[in-house]
Coordinates of C-alpha atoms in Angstrom, one line a residue:
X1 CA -42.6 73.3 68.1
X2 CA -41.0 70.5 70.7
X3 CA -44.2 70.9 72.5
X4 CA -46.4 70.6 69.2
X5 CA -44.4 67.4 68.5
X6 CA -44.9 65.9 72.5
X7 CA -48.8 66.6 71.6
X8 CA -48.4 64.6 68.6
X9 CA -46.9 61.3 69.6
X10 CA -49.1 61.6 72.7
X11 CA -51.9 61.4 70.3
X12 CA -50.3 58.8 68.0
X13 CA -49.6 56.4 70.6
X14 CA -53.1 56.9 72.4
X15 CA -54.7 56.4 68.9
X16 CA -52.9 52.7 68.4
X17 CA -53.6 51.8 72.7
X18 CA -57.6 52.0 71.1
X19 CA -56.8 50.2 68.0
X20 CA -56.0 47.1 69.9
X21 CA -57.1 45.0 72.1
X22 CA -56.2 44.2 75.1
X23 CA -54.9 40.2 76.1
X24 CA -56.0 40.0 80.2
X25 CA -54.9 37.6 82.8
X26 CA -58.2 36.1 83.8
X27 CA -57.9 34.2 87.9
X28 CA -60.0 30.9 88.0
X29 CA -61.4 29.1 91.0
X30 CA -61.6 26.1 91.9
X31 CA -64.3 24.3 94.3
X32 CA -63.7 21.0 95.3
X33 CA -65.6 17.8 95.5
X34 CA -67.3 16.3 99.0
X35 CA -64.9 14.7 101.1
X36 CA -62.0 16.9 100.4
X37 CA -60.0 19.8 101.2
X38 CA -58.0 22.2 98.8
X39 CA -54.7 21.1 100.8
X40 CA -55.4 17.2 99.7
X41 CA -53.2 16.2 96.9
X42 CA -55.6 15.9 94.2
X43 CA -57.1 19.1 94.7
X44 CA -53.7 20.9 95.4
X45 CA -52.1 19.2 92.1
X46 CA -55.1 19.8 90.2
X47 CA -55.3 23.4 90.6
X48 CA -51.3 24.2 90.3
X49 CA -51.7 21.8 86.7
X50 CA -54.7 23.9 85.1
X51 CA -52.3 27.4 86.3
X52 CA -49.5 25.6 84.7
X53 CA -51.6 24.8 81.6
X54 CA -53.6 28.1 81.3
X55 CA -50.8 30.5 82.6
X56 CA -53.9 32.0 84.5
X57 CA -53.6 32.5 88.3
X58 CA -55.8 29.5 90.0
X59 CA -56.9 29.5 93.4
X60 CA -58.9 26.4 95.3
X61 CA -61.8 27.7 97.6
X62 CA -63.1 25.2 100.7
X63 CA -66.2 26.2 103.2
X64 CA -65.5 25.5 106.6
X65 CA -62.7 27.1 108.7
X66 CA -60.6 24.1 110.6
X67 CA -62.6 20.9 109.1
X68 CA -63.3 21.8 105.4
X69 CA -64.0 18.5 105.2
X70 CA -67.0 17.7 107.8
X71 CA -68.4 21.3 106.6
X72 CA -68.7 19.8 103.1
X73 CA -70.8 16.9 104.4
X74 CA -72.8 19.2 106.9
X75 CA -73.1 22.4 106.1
X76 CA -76.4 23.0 103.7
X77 CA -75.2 23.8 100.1
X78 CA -77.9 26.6 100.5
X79 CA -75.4 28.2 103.4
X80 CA -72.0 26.9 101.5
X81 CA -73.2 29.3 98.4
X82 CA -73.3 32.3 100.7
X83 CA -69.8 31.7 102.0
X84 CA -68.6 31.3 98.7
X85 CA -70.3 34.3 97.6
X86 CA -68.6 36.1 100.7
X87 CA -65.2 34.6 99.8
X88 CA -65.2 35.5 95.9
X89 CA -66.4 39.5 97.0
X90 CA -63.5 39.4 99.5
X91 CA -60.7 38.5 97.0
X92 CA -59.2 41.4 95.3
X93 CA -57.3 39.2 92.6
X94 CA -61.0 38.5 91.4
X95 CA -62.7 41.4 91.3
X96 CA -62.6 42.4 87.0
X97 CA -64.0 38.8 86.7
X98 CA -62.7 35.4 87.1
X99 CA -63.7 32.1 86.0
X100 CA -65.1 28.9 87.7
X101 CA -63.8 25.2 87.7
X102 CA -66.1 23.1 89.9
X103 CA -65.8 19.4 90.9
X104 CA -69.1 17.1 91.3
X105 CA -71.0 18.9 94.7
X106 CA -68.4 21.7 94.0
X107 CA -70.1 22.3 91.2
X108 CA -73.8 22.8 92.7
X109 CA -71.7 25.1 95.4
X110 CA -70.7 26.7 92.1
X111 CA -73.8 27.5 90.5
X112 CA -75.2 28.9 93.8
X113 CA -72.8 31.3 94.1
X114 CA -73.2 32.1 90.0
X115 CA -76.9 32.3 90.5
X116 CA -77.4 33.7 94.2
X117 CA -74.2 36.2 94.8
X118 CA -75.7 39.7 94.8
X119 CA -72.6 42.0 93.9
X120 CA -69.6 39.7 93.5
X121 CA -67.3 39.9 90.7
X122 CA -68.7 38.8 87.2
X123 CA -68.1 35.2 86.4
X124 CA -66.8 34.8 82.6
X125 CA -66.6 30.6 82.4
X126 CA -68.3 28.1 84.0
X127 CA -66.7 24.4 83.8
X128 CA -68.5 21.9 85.5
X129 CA -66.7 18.3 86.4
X130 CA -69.5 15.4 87.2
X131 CA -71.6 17.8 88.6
X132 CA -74.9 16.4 89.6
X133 CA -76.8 19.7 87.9
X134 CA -80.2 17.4 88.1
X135 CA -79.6 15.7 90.9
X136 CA -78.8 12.5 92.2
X137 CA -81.5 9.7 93.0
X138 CA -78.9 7.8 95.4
X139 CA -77.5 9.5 98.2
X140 CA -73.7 9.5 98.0
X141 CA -72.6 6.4 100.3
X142 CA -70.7 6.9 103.3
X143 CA -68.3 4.5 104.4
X144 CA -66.5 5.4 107.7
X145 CA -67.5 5.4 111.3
X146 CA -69.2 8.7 112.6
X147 CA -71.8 10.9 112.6
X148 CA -71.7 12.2 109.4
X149 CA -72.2 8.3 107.8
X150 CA -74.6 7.6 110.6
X151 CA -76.7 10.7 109.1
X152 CA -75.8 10.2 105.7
X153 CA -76.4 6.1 105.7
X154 CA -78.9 6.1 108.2
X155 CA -81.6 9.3 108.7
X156 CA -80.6 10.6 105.3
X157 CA -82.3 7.6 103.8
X158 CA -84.8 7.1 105.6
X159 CA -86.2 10.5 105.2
X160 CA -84.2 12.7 103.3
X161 CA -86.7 15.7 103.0
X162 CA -87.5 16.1 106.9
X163 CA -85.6 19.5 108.0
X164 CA -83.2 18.0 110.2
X165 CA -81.1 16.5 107.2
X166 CA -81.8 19.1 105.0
X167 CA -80.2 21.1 107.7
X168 CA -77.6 19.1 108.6
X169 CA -76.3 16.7 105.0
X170 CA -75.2 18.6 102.1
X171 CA -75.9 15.9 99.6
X172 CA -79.8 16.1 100.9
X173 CA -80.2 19.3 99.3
X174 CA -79.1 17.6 95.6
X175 CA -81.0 13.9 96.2
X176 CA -83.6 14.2 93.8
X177 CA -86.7 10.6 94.3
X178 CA -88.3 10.2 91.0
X179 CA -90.9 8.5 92.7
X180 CA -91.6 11.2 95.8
X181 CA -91.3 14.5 93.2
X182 CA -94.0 16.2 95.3
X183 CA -91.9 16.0 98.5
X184 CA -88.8 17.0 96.4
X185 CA -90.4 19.9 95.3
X186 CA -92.1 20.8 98.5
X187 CA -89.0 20.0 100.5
X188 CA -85.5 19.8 99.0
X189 CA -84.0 22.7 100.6
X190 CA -81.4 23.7 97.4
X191 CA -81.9 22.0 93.9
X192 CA -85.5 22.6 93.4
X193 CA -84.7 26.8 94.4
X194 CA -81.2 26.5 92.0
X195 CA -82.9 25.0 89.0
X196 CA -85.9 26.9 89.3
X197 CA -88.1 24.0 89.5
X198 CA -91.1 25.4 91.5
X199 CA -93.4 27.3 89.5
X200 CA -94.9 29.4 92.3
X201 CA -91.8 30.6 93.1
X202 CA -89.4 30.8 89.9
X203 CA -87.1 33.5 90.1
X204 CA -85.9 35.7 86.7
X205 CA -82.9 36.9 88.3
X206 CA -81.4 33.6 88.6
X207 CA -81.9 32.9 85.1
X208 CA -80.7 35.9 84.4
X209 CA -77.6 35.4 86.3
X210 CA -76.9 32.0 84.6
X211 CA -77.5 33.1 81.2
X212 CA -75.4 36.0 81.4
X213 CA -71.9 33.0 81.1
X214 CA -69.7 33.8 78.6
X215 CA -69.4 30.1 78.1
X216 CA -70.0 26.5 80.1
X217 CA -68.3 23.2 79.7
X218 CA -70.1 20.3 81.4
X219 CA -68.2 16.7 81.3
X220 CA -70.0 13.3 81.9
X221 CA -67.4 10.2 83.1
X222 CA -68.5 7.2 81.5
X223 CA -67.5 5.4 83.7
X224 CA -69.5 7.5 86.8
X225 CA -71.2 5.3 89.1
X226 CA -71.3 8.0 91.7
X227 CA -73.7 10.6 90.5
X228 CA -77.0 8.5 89.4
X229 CA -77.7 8.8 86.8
X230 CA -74.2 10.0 85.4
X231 CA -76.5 11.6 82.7
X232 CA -77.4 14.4 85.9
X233 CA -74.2 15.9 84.7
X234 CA -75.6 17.3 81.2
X235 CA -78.7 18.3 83.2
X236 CA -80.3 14.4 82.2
X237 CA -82.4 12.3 84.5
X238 CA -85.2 10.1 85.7
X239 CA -89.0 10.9 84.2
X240 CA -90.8 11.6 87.1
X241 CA -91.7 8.0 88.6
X242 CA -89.6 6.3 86.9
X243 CA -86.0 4.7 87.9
X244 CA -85.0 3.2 84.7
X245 CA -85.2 5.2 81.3
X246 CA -82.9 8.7 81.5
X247 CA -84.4 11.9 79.8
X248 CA -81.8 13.6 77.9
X249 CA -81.3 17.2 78.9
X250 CA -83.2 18.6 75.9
X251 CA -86.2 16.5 76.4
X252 CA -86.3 17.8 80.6
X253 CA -88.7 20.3 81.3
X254 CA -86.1 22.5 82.9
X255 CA -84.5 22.5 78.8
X256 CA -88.1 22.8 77.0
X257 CA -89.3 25.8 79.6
X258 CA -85.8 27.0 80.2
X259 CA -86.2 27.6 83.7
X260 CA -82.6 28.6 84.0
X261 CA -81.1 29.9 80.8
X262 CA -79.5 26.7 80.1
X263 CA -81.7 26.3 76.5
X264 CA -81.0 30.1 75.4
X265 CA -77.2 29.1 76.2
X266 CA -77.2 26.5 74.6
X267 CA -78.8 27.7 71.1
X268 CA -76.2 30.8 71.6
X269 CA -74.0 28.3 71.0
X270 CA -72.1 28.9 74.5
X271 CA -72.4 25.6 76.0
X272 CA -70.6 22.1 75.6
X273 CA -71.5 19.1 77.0
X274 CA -68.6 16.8 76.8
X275 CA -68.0 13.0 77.5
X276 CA -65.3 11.8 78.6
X277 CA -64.6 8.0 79.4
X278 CA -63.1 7.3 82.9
X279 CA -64.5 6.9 86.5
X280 CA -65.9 9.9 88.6
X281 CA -63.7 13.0 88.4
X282 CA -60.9 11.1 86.5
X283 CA -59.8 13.0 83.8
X284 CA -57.0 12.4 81.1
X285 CA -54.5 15.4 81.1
X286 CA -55.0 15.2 77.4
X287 CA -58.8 15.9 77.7
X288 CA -58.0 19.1 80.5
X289 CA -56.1 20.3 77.7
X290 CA -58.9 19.7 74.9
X291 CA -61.6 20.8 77.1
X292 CA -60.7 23.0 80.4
X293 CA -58.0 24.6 79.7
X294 CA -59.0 26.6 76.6
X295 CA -61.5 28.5 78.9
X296 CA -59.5 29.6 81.4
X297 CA -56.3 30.7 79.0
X298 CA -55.5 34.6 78.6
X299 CA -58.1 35.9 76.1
X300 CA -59.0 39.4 74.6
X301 CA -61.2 41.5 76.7
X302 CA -65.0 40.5 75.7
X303 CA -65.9 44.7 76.0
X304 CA -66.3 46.5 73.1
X305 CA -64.9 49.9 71.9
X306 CA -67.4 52.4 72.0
X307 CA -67.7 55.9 70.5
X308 CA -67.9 58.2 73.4
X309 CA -70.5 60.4 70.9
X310 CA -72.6 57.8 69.3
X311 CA -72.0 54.5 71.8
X312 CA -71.4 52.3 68.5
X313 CA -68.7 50.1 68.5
X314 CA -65.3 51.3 67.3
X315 CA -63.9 49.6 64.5
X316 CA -59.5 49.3 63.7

């Protein structure tokens, strides 16, 4: 009889454990813009405010070992992707899934590892900050002594495509000419490959990889005079040979052909492209709140119940 009974609440309570669903703590990262570190202020503060707001667990990833810094000028985005990849894999708090928050060339770091990482955790939310997703027709200016400016201000304009600053300035792998597509194309070590833009060599499983997001926030600053055209961070930008009219992102060839997922995303009714008034990366706590911090909150696990007989979905 008392064991008949144990049998019976054993049943009742793993009965109502399927009947509901279950509320998970989902871990966000965050990568950083150029020129910074995760132990800088801003990047420190930012991450502790979106845990505080989102009572999710946040963590700030940076590339190089010793001089994050320098290795986010020099290091090639193609190479900082694979380290992120490597990090992400390593780090056990991620591994059921985690989200992504990814400031300006953070961002591009961001989508590399989202696109490229084969067998890293599964990303859930993808929120881009000023990212320059189409690229950027100005190199970003440089304005201390060294070799990095001497590269970036220097070599890196006068010929941005030859392999030494491809190999050796992380912005070169994002500057996109309008009027010198073809050595873009031919050249550009890491946005023509991420955005699928070459059509001998356009690769499904990065779309597939990209497409897969549960959901993806993009945010344009007004007020952004460093990525050019600011438009670059809804995926907008210059028609080929031309530096003056901006192609909205749904009129871009990448959006018509949906190279990457981004149009299918988009009609799912997964992305939003947000604006947000301010200069580049500066962001009202009111709008993280609005915008941000909704993705990265505690929310219901996205896997459905299934009959273990029939695989259909189970229904309370």
């Amino acid at each position: 009889m008392e064991k008949g009974l144990t049998m019976s609440c054993v049943l009742v309570v793993v009965a109502f454990l399927a009947m509901v669903h279950v509320s998970v703590s989902v871990p966000f990262v965050v990568f950083p813009e150029i020129g910074t570190q995760c132990s800088d202020a801003p990047n420190a503060n930012f991450t502790q405010l979106l845990s505080n707001l989102s009572s999710s667990p946040g963590f700030c990833i940076e590339i190089g070992e010793g001089n994050p810094i320098g290795a986010s000028w020099l290091i090639p985005l193609t190479q900082q992707a694979e380290v992120a990849c490597d990090k992400v894999t390593q780090m056990e708090e991620l591994s059921q899934g985690y989200n992504i928050v990814g400031r300006a060339q953070g961002s591009l770091v961001a989508r590399g590892l989202i696109e490229f990482c084969e067998g890293g955790p599964p990303v859930h939310n993808y929120i881009s900050l000023a990212g320059p997703h189409a690229g950027t027709a100005d190199l970003l200016r440089c304005n201390t002594s060294g070799l990095i400016c001497d590269i970036a201000n220097g070599i890196g304009k006068e010929n941005p495509y030859s392999d030494f600053v491809q190999d050796n300035l992380a912005p070169s792998g994002y500057f996109k000419n309008p009027k010198n597509v073809t050595g873009y194309l031919k050249d550009c070590q890491y946005l023509p490959k991420l955005n699928n833009e070459r059509p001998y060599e356009r690769n499904t499983t990065y779309k597939d990889r990209f497409a897969s997001l549960q959901n993806l926030v993009f945010v344009l600053f007004e007020n952004d005079t460093v990525i050019v055209p600011k438009e670059s961070s809804w995926f907008g930008f210059y028609p080929d040979g031309d530096l003056t009219h901006v192609l909205p992102v749904q009129e871009t060839k990448l959006y018509i052909e949906d190279w990457i997922g981004l149009k299918a995303l988009v009609v799912a009714g997964k992305v939003q492209f947000v604006n947000v008034t301010g200069d580049h990366l500066i962001m009202a706590d009111e709008d993280l709140v609005k915008y941000v911090v909704p993705l990265l909150q505690d929310q219901q696990s996205a896997a459905p119940r299934l009959n273990r007989k029939t695989k259909e979905p189970l229904h309370p």
